[in-house]
PDB file of C-alpha atoms and ligand atoms in Angstrom:
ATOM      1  CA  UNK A   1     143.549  91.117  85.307  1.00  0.00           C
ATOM      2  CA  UNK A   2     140.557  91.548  87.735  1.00  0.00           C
ATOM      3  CA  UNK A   3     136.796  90.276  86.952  1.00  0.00           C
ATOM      4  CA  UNK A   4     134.970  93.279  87.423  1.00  0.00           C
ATOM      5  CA  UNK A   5     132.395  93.233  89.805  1.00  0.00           C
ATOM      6  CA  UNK A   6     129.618  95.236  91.673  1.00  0.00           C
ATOM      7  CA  UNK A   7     128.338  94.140  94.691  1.00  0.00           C
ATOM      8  CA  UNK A   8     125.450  96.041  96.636  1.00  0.00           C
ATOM      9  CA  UNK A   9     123.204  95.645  99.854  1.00  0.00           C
ATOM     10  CA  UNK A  10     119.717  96.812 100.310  1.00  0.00           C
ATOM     11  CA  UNK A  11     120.486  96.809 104.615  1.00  0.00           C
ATOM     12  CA  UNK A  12     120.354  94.003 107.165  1.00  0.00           C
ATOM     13  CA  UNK A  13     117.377  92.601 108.740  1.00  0.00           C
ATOM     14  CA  UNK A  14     114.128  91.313 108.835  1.00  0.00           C
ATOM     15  CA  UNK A  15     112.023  92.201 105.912  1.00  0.00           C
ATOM     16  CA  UNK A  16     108.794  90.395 105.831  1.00  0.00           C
ATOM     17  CA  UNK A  17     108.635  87.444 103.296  1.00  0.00           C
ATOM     18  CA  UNK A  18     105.828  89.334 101.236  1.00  0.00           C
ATOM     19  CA  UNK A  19     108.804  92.396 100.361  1.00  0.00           C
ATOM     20  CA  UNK A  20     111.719  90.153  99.746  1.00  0.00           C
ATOM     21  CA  UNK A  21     111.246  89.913  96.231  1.00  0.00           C
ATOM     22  CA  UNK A  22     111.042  93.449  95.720  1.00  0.00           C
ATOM     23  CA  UNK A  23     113.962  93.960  98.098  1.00  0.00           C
ATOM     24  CA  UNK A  24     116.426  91.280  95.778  1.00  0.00           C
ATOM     25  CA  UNK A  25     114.938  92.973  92.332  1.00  0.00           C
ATOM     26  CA  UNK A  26     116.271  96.535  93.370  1.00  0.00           C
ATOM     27  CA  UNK A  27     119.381  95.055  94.573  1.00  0.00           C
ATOM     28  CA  UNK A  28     119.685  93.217  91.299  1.00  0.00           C
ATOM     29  CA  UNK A  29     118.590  96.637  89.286  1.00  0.00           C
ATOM     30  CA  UNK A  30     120.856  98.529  91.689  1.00  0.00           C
ATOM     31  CA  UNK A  31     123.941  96.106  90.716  1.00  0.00           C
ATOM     32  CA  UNK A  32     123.538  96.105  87.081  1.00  0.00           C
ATOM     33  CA  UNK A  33     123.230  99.934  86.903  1.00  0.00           C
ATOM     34  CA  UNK A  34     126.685 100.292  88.210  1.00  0.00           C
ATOM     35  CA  UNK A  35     127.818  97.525  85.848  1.00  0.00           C
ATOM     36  CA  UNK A  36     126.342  99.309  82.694  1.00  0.00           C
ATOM     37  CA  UNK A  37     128.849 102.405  84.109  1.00  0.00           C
ATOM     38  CA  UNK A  38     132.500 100.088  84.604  1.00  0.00           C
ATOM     39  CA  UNK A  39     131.070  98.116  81.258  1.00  0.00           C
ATOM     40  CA  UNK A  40     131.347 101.353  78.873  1.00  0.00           C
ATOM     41  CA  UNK A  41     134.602 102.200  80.962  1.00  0.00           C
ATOM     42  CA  UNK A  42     133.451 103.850  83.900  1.00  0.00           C
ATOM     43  CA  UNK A  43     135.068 104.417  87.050  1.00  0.00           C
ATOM     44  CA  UNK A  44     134.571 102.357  90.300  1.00  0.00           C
ATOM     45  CA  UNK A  45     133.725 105.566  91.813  1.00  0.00           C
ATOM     46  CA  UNK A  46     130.720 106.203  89.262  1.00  0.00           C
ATOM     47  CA  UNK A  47     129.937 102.410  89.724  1.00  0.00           C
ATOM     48  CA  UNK A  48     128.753 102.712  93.524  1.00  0.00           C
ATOM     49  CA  UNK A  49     128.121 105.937  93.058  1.00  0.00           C
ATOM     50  CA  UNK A  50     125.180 104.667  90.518  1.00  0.00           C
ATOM     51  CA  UNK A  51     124.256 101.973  92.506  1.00  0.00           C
ATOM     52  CA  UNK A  52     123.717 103.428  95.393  1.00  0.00           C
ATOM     53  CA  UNK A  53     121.682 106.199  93.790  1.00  0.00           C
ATOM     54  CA  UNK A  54     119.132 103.497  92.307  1.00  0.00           C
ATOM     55  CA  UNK A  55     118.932 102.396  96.092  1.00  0.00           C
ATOM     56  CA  UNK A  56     118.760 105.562  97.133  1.00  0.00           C
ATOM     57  CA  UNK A  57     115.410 106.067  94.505  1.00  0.00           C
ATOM     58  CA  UNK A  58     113.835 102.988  95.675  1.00  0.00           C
ATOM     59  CA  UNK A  59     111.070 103.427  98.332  1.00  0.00           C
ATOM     60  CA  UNK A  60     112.062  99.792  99.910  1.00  0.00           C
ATOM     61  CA  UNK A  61     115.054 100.845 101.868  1.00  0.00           C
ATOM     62  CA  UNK A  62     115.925 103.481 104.144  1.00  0.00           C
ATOM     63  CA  UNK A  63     118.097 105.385 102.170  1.00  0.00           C
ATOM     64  CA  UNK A  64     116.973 108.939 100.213  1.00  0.00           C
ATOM     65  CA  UNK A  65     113.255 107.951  98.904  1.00  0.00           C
ATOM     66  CA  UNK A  66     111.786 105.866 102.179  1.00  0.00           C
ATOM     67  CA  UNK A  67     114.858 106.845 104.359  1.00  0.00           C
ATOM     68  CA  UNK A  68     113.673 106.741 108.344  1.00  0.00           C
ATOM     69  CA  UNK A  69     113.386 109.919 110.287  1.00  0.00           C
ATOM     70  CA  UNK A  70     114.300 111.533 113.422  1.00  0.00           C
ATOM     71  CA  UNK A  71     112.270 111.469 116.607  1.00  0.00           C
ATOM     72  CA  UNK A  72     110.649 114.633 115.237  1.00  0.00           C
ATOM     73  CA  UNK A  73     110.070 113.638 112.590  1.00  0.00           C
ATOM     74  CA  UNK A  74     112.599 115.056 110.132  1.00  0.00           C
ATOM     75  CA  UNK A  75     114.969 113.829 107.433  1.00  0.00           C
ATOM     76  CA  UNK A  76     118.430 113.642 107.976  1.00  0.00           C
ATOM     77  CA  UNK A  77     120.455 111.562 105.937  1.00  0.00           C
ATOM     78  CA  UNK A  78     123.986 110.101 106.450  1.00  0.00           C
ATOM     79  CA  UNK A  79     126.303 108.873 103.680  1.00  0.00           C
ATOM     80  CA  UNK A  80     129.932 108.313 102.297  1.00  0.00           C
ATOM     81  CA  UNK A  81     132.533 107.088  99.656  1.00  0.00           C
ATOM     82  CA  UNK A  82     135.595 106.199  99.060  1.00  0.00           C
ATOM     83  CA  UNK A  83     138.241 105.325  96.455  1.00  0.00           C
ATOM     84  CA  UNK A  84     140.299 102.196  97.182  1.00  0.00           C
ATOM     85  CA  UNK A  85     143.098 103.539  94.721  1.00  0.00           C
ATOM     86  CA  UNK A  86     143.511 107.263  96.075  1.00  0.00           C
ATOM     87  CA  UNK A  87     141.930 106.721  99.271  1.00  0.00           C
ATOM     88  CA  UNK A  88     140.292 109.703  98.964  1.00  0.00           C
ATOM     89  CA  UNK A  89     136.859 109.877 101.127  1.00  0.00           C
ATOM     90  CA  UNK A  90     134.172 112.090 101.745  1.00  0.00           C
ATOM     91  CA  UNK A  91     131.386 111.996 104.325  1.00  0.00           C
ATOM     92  CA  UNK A  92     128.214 113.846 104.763  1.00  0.00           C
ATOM     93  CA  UNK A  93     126.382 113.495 108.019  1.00  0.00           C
ATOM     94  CA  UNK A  94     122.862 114.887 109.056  1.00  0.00           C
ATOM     95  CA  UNK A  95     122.379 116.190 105.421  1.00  0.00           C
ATOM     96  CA  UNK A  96     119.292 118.005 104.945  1.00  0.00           C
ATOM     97  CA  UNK A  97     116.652 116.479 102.502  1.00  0.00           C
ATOM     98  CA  UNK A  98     118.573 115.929  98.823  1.00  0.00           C
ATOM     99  CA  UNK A  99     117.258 113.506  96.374  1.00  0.00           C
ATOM    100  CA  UNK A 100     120.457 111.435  96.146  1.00  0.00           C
ATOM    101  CA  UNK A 101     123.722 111.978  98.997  1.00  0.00           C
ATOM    102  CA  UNK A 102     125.569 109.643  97.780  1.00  0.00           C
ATOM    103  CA  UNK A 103     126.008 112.208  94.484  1.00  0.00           C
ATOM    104  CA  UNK A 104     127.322 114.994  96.645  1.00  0.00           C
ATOM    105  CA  UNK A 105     129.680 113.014  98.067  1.00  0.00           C
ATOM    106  CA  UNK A 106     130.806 111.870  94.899  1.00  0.00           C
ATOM    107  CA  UNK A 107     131.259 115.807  94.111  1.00  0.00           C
ATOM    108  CA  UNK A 108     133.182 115.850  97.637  1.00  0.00           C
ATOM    109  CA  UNK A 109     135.850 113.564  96.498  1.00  0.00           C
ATOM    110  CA  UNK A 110     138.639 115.300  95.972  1.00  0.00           C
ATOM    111  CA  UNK A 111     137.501 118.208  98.406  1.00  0.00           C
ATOM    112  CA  UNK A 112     139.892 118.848 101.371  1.00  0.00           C
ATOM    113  CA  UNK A 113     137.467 117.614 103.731  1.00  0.00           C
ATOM    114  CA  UNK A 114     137.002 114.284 104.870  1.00  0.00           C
ATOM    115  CA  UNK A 115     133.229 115.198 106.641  1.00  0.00           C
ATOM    116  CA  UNK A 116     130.922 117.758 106.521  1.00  0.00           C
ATOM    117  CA  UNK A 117     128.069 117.315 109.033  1.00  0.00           C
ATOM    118  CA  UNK A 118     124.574 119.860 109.232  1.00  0.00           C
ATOM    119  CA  UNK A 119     123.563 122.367 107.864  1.00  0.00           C
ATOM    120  CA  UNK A 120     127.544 123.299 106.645  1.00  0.00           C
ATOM    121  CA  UNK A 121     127.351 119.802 105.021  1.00  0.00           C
ATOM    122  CA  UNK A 122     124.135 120.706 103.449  1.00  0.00           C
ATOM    123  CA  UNK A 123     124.937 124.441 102.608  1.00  0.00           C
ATOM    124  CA  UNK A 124     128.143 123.208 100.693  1.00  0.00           C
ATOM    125  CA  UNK A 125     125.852 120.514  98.893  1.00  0.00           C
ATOM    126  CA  UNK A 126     124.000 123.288  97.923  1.00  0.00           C
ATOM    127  CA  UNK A 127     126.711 126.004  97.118  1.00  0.00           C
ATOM    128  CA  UNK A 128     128.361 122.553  94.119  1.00  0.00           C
ATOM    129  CA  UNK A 129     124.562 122.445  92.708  1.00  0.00           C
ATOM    130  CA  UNK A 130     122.344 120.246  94.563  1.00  0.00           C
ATOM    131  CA  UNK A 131     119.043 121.085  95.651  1.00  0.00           C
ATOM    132  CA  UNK A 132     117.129 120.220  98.823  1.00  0.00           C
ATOM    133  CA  UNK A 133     113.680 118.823  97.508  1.00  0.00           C
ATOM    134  CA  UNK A 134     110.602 119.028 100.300  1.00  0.00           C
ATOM    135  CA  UNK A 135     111.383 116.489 102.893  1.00  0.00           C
ATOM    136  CA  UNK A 136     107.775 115.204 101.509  1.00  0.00           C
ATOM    137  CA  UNK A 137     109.294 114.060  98.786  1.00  0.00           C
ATOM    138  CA  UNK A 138     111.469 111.708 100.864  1.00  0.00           C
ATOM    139  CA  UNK A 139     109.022 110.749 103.235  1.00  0.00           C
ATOM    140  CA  UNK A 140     106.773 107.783 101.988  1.00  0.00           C
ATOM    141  CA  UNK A 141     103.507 106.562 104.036  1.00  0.00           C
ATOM    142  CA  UNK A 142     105.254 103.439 105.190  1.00  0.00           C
ATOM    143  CA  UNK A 143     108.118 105.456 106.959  1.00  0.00           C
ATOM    144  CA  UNK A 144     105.902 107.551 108.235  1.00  0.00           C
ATOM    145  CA  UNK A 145     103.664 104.834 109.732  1.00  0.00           C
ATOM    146  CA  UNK A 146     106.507 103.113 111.147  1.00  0.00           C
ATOM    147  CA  UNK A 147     107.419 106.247 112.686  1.00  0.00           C
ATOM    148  CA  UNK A 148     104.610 106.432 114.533  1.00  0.00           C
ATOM    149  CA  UNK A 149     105.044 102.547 115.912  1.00  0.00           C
ATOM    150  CA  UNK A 150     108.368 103.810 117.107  1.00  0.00           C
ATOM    151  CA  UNK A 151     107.642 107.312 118.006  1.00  0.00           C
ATOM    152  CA  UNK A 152     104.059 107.437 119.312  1.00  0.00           C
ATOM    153  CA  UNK A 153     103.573 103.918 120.695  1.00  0.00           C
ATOM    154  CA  UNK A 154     106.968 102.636 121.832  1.00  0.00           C
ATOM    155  CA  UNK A 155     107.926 100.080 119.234  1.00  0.00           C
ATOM    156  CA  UNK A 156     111.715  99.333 119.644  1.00  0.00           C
ATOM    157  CA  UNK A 157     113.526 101.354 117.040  1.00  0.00           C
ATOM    158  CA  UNK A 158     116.061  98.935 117.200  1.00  0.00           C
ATOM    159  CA  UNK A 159     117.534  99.993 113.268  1.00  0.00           C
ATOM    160  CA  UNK A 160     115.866 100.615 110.465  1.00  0.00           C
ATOM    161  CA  UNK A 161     117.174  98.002 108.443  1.00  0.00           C
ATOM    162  CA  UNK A 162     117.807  99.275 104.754  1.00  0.00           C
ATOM    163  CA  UNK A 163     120.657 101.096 104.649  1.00  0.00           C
ATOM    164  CA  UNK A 164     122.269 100.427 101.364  1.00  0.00           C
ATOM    165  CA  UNK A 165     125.874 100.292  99.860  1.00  0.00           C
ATOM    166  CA  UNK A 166     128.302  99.491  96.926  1.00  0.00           C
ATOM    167  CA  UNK A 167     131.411  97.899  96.474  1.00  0.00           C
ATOM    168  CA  UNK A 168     133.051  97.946  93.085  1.00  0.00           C
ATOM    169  CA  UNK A 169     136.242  96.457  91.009  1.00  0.00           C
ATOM    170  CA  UNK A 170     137.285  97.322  87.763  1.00  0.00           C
ATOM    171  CA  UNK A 171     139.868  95.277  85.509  1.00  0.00           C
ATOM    172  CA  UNK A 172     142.985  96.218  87.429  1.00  0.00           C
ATOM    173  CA  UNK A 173     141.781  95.687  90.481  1.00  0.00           C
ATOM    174  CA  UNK A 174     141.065  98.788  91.841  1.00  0.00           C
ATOM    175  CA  UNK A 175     138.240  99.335  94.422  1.00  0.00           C
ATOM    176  CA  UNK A 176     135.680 101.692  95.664  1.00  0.00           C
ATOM    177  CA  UNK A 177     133.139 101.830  98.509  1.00  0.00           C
ATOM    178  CA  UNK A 178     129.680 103.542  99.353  1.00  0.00           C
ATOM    179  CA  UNK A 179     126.885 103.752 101.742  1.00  0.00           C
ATOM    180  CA  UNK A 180     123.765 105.493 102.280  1.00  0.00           C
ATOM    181  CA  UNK A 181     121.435 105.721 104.828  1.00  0.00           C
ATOM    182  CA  UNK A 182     118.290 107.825 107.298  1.00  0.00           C
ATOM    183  CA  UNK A 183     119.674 106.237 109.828  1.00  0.00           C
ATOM    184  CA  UNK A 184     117.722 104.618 112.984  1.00  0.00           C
ATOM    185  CA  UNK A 185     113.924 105.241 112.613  1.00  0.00           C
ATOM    186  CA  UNK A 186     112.847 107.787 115.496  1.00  0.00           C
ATOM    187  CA  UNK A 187     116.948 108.759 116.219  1.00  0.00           C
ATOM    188  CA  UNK A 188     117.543 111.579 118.405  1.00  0.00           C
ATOM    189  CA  UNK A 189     118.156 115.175 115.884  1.00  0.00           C
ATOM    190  CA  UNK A 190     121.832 114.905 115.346  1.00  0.00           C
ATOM    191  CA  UNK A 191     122.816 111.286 115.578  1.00  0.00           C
ATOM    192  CA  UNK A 192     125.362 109.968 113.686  1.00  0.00           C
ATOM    193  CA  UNK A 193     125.225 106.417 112.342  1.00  0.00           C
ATOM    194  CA  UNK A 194     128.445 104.431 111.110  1.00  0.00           C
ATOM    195  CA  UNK A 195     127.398 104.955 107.685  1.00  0.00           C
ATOM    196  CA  UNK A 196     129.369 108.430 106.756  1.00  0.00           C
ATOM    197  CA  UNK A 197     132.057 107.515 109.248  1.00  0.00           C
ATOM    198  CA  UNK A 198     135.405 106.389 107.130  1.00  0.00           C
ATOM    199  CA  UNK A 199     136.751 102.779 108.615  1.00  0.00           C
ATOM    200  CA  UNK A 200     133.321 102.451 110.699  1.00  0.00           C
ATOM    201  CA  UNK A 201     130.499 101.626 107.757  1.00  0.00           C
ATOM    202  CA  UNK A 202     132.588 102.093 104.668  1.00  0.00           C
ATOM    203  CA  UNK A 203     136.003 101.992 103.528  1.00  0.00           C
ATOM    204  CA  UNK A 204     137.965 101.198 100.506  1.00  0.00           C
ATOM    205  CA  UNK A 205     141.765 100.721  99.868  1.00  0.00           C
ATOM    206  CA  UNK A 206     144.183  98.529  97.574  1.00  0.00           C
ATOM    207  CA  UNK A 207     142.964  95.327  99.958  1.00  0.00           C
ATOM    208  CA  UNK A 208     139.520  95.617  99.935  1.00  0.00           C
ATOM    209  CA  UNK A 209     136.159  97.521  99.965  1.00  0.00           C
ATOM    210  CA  UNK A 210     133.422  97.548 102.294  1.00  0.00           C
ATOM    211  CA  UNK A 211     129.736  98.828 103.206  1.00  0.00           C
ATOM    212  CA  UNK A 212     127.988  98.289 106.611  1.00  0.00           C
ATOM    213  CA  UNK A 213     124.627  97.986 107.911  1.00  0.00           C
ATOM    214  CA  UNK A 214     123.312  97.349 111.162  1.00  0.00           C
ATOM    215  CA  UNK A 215     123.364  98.916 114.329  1.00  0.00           C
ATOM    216  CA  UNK A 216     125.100 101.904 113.625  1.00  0.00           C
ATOM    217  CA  UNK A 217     126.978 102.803 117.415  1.00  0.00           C
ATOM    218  CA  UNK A 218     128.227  98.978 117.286  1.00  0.00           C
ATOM    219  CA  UNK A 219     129.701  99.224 114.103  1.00  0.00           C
ATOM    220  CA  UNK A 220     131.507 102.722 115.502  1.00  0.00           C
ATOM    221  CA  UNK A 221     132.470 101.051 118.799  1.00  0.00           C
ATOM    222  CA  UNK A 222     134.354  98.551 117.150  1.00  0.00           C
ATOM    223  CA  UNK A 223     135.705 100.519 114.066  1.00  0.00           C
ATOM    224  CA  UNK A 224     134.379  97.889 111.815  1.00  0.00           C
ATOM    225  CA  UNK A 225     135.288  98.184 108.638  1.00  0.00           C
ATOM    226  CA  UNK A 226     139.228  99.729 109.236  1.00  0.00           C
ATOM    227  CA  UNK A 227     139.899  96.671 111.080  1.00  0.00           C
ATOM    228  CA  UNK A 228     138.193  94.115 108.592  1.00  0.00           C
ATOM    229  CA  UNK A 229     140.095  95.301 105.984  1.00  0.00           C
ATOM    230  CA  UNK A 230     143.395  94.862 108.180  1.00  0.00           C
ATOM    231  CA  UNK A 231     142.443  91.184 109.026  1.00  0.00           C
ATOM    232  CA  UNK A 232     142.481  90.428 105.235  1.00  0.00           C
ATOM    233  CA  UNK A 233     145.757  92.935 104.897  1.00  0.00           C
ATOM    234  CA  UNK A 234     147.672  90.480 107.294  1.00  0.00           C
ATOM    235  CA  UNK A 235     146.415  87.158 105.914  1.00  0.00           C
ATOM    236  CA  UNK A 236     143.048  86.458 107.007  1.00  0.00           C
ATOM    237  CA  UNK A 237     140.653  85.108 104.556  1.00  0.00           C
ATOM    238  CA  UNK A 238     137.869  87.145 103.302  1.00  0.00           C
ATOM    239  CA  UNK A 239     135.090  85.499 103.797  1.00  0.00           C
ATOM    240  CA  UNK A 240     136.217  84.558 107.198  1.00  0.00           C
ATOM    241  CA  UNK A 241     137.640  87.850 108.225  1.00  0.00           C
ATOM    242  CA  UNK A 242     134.104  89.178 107.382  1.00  0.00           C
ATOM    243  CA  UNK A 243     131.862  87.098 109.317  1.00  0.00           C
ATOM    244  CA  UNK A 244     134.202  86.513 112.400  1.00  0.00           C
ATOM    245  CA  UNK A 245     134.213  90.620 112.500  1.00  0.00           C
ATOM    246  CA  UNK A 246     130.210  90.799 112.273  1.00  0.00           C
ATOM    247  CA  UNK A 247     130.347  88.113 115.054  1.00  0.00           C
ATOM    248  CA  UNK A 248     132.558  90.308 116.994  1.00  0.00           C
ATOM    249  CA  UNK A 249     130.559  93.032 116.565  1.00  0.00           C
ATOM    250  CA  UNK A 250     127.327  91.119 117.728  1.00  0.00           C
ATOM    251  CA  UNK A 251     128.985  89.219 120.557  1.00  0.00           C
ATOM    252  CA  UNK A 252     131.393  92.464 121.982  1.00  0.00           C
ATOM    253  CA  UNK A 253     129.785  95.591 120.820  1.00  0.00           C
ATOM    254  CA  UNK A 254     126.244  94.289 120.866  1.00  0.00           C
ATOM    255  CA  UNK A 255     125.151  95.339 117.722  1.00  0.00           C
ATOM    256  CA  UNK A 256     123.911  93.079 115.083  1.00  0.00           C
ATOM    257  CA  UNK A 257     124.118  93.725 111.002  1.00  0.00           C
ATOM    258  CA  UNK A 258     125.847  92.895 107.916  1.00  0.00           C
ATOM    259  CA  UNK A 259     128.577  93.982 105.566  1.00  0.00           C
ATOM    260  CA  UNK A 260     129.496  93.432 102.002  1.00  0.00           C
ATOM    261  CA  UNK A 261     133.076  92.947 100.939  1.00  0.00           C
ATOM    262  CA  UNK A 262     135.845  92.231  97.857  1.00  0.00           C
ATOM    263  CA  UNK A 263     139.172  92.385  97.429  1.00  0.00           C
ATOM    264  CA  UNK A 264     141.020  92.865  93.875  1.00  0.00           C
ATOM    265  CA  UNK A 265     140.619  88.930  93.488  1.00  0.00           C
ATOM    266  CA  UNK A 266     137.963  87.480  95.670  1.00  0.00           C
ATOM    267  CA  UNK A 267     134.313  86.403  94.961  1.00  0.00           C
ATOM    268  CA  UNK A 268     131.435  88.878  96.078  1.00  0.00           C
ATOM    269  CA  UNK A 269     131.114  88.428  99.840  1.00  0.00           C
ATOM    270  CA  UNK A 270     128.021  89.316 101.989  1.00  0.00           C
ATOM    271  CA  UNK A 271     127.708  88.078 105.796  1.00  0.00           C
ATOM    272  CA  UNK A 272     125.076  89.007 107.947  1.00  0.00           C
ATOM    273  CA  UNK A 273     123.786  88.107 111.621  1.00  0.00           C
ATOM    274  CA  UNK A 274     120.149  89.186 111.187  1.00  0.00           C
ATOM    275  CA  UNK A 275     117.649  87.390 109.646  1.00  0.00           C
ATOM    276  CA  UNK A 276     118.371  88.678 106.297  1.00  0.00           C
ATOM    277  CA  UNK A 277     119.856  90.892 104.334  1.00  0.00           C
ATOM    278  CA  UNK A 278     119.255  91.757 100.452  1.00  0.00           C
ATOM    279  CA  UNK A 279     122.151  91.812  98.425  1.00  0.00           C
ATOM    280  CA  UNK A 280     123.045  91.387  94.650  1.00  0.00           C
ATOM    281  CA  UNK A 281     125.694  91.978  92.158  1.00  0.00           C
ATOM    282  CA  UNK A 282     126.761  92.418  88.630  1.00  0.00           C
ATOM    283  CA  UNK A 283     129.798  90.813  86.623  1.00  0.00           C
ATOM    284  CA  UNK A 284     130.323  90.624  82.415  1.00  0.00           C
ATOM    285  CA  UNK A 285     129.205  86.852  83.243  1.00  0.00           C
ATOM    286  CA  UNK A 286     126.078  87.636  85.567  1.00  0.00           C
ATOM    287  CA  UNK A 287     124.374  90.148  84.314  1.00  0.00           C
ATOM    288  CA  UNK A 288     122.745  91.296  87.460  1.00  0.00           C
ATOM    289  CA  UNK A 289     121.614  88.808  90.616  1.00  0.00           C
ATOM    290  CA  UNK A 290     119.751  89.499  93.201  1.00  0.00           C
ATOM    291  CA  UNK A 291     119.353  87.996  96.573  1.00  0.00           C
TER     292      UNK A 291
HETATM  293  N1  LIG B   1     123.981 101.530 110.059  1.00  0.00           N
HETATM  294  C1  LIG B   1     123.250 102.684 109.832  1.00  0.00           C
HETATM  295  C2  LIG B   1     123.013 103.477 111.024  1.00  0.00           C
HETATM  296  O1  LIG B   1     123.082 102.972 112.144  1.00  0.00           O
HETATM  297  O2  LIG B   1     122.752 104.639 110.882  1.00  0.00           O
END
C-alpha cells in the first residue's frame, strides 16, 4: 500500500516577499482540493486535474486567470497530462483563451492524439464543450502591467515564473502528472513552452511523475522530465536524480527552474535553482501544506 499524496507547484522564481504568502496558501488550497477528490475515491487523473484547475483560477500564477501573454498581447495557453498507469497523455499547445486547459486535456485523455496545437487544438476544445471566455477575463492588471515592462520598455522576459503543476498517488501506487501554463511573458505568437510537451515539462509512468517550470526551451533541449524519470528507473535516488537533472539543465542547457516529483513510495520532492518556488501538498496525515 501507497500513502496517497498530492503534490503541486505554483512555478519557479522570484516572487517578491510581500506575495509569498499568498503564493504557499493557493498551493496549499490547490493541494488539498485534489486530496478531497483521491479521499472520496477519486482518480489520480481527477486529482491534478483539480489541482491544477484551482491554480489555474488563482490570479497569482501564470496559468489560466493571470497567465502571461504574447508579444501582442494575446493569450495563448499551453498545458498537459498524463496517466502514470496507462500512459496515456494529451497536450494542448497555443490554446485560445478557456477558463481552465488543464480540463480539456483531461477530456483529451483517451483521444488518439497525443497534441493538438492552435486553433485545431482550440476548435476540438470547443467541438467536447468548452467555451473560449473573452481573453479579458484572463488578463488581470498585473499581467498586463508586466507586459508592458517587457513589451514596451525592454524588461528581460526572462520566464514568467508561475507555471503550475500536479503530481498525484493513490493507494496502489499509481501516478499521474499535470502542468499548466501562458508561457514566457511577451513570447513570440506561436511559441511553445515545455509545459504541453510529454517527457519535456510533464510526464508520468509506473516510476514516477513529474511537472516542470522554468525556462521552457531548456527544459526541451534537455528532454527533462523523460530522462529524470529514467535516472530513478535505473537506480538513482529521487531526490538526487531531481536536483542533479535541474543542475544539468542550468549548467548545460542554460535554463534555470524547478520540478516536482514522486514515485509510488517516495516523500513529496520539489527542487528548484531559482530563488524560490511555491509548492505544497496534501496526504490523509497533512491535510494540506503549503510552502
Ligand atoms: N516552463 C514554461 C514555459 O517555458 O512555457
Amino acid at each position: 500500500m501507497s500513502t496517497p499524496l498530492v503534490l503541486v507547484h505554483g512555478g519557479a522564481g522570484d516572487v517578491p516577499e510581500a506575495s509569498r504568502a499568498a503564493h504557499a496558501e493557493g498551493c496549499r488550497l490547490a493541494a488539498l482540493a485534489g486530496g478531497k477528490i483521491l479521499s472520496t475515491g477519486g482518480s489520480v487523473i481527477d486529482a491534478v486535474t483539480a489541482a491544477v484547475a484551482v491554480l489555474e483560477d488563482n490570479p497569482a500564477y501564470n496559468a489560466g486567470v493571470g497567465c502571461a501573454l504574447t508579444r501582442s498581447g494575446r493569450v495563448s495557453l499551453d498545458t498537459a497530462i498524463m496517466c502514470g498507469k496507462t500512459r496515456d497523455a494529451a497536450g494542448l499547445a497555443a490554446l485560445d483563451a478557456f477558463p481552465n486547459p488543464v480540463k480539456i486535456a483531461r477530456k483529451m485523455l483517451h483521444a488518439p492524439e497525443v497534441l493538438l496545437v492552435g486553433q485545431p487544438a482550440s476548435e476540438w476544445a470547443e467541438r467536447n464543450g468548452f467555451n473560449r471566455v473573452p481573453e479579458d477575463e484572463l488578463t488581470t492588471e498585473a499581467a498586463r502591467l508586466q507586459w508592458h515592462r517587457v513589451v514596451d520598455q525592454g524588461e528581460s522576459p526572462n520566464f514568467a515564473g508561475g507555471t503550475v503543476g500536479a503530481v498525484a498517488r493513490d493507494a496502489d501506487g499509481n501516478l499521474a502528472a499535470a502542468t499548466s501554463t501562458g508561457g514566457t511573458m511577451g513570447k513570440q505568437s506561436g511559441r511553445v513552452g515545455d509545459s504541453p510537451l510529454i517527457g519535456a515539462g510533464t510526464y508520468a509512468d509506473e516510476v514516477c511523475a513529474v511537472s516542470a517550470t522554468g525556462v521552457g526551451e531548456a527544459f526541451m533541449r534537455s528532454v527533462f522530465a523523460a530522462r529524470l524519470s529514467d535516472a530513478v528507473r535505473f537506480g538513482k535516488e529521487p531526490g538526487e536524480a531531481l536536483q542533479v537533472m535541474l543542475e544539468r539543465v542550468r549548467d548545460f542547457f542554460d535554463g534555470v527552474g524547478g520540478a516536482i516529483l514522486i514515485t509510488p513510495d517516495s516523500d513529496p520532492h520539489a527542487f528548484w535553482t531559482t530563488v524560490g518556488m511555491s509548492h505544497g501538498w496534501w496526504t490523509p496525515d497533512e491535510n494540506g501544506k503549503g510552502i
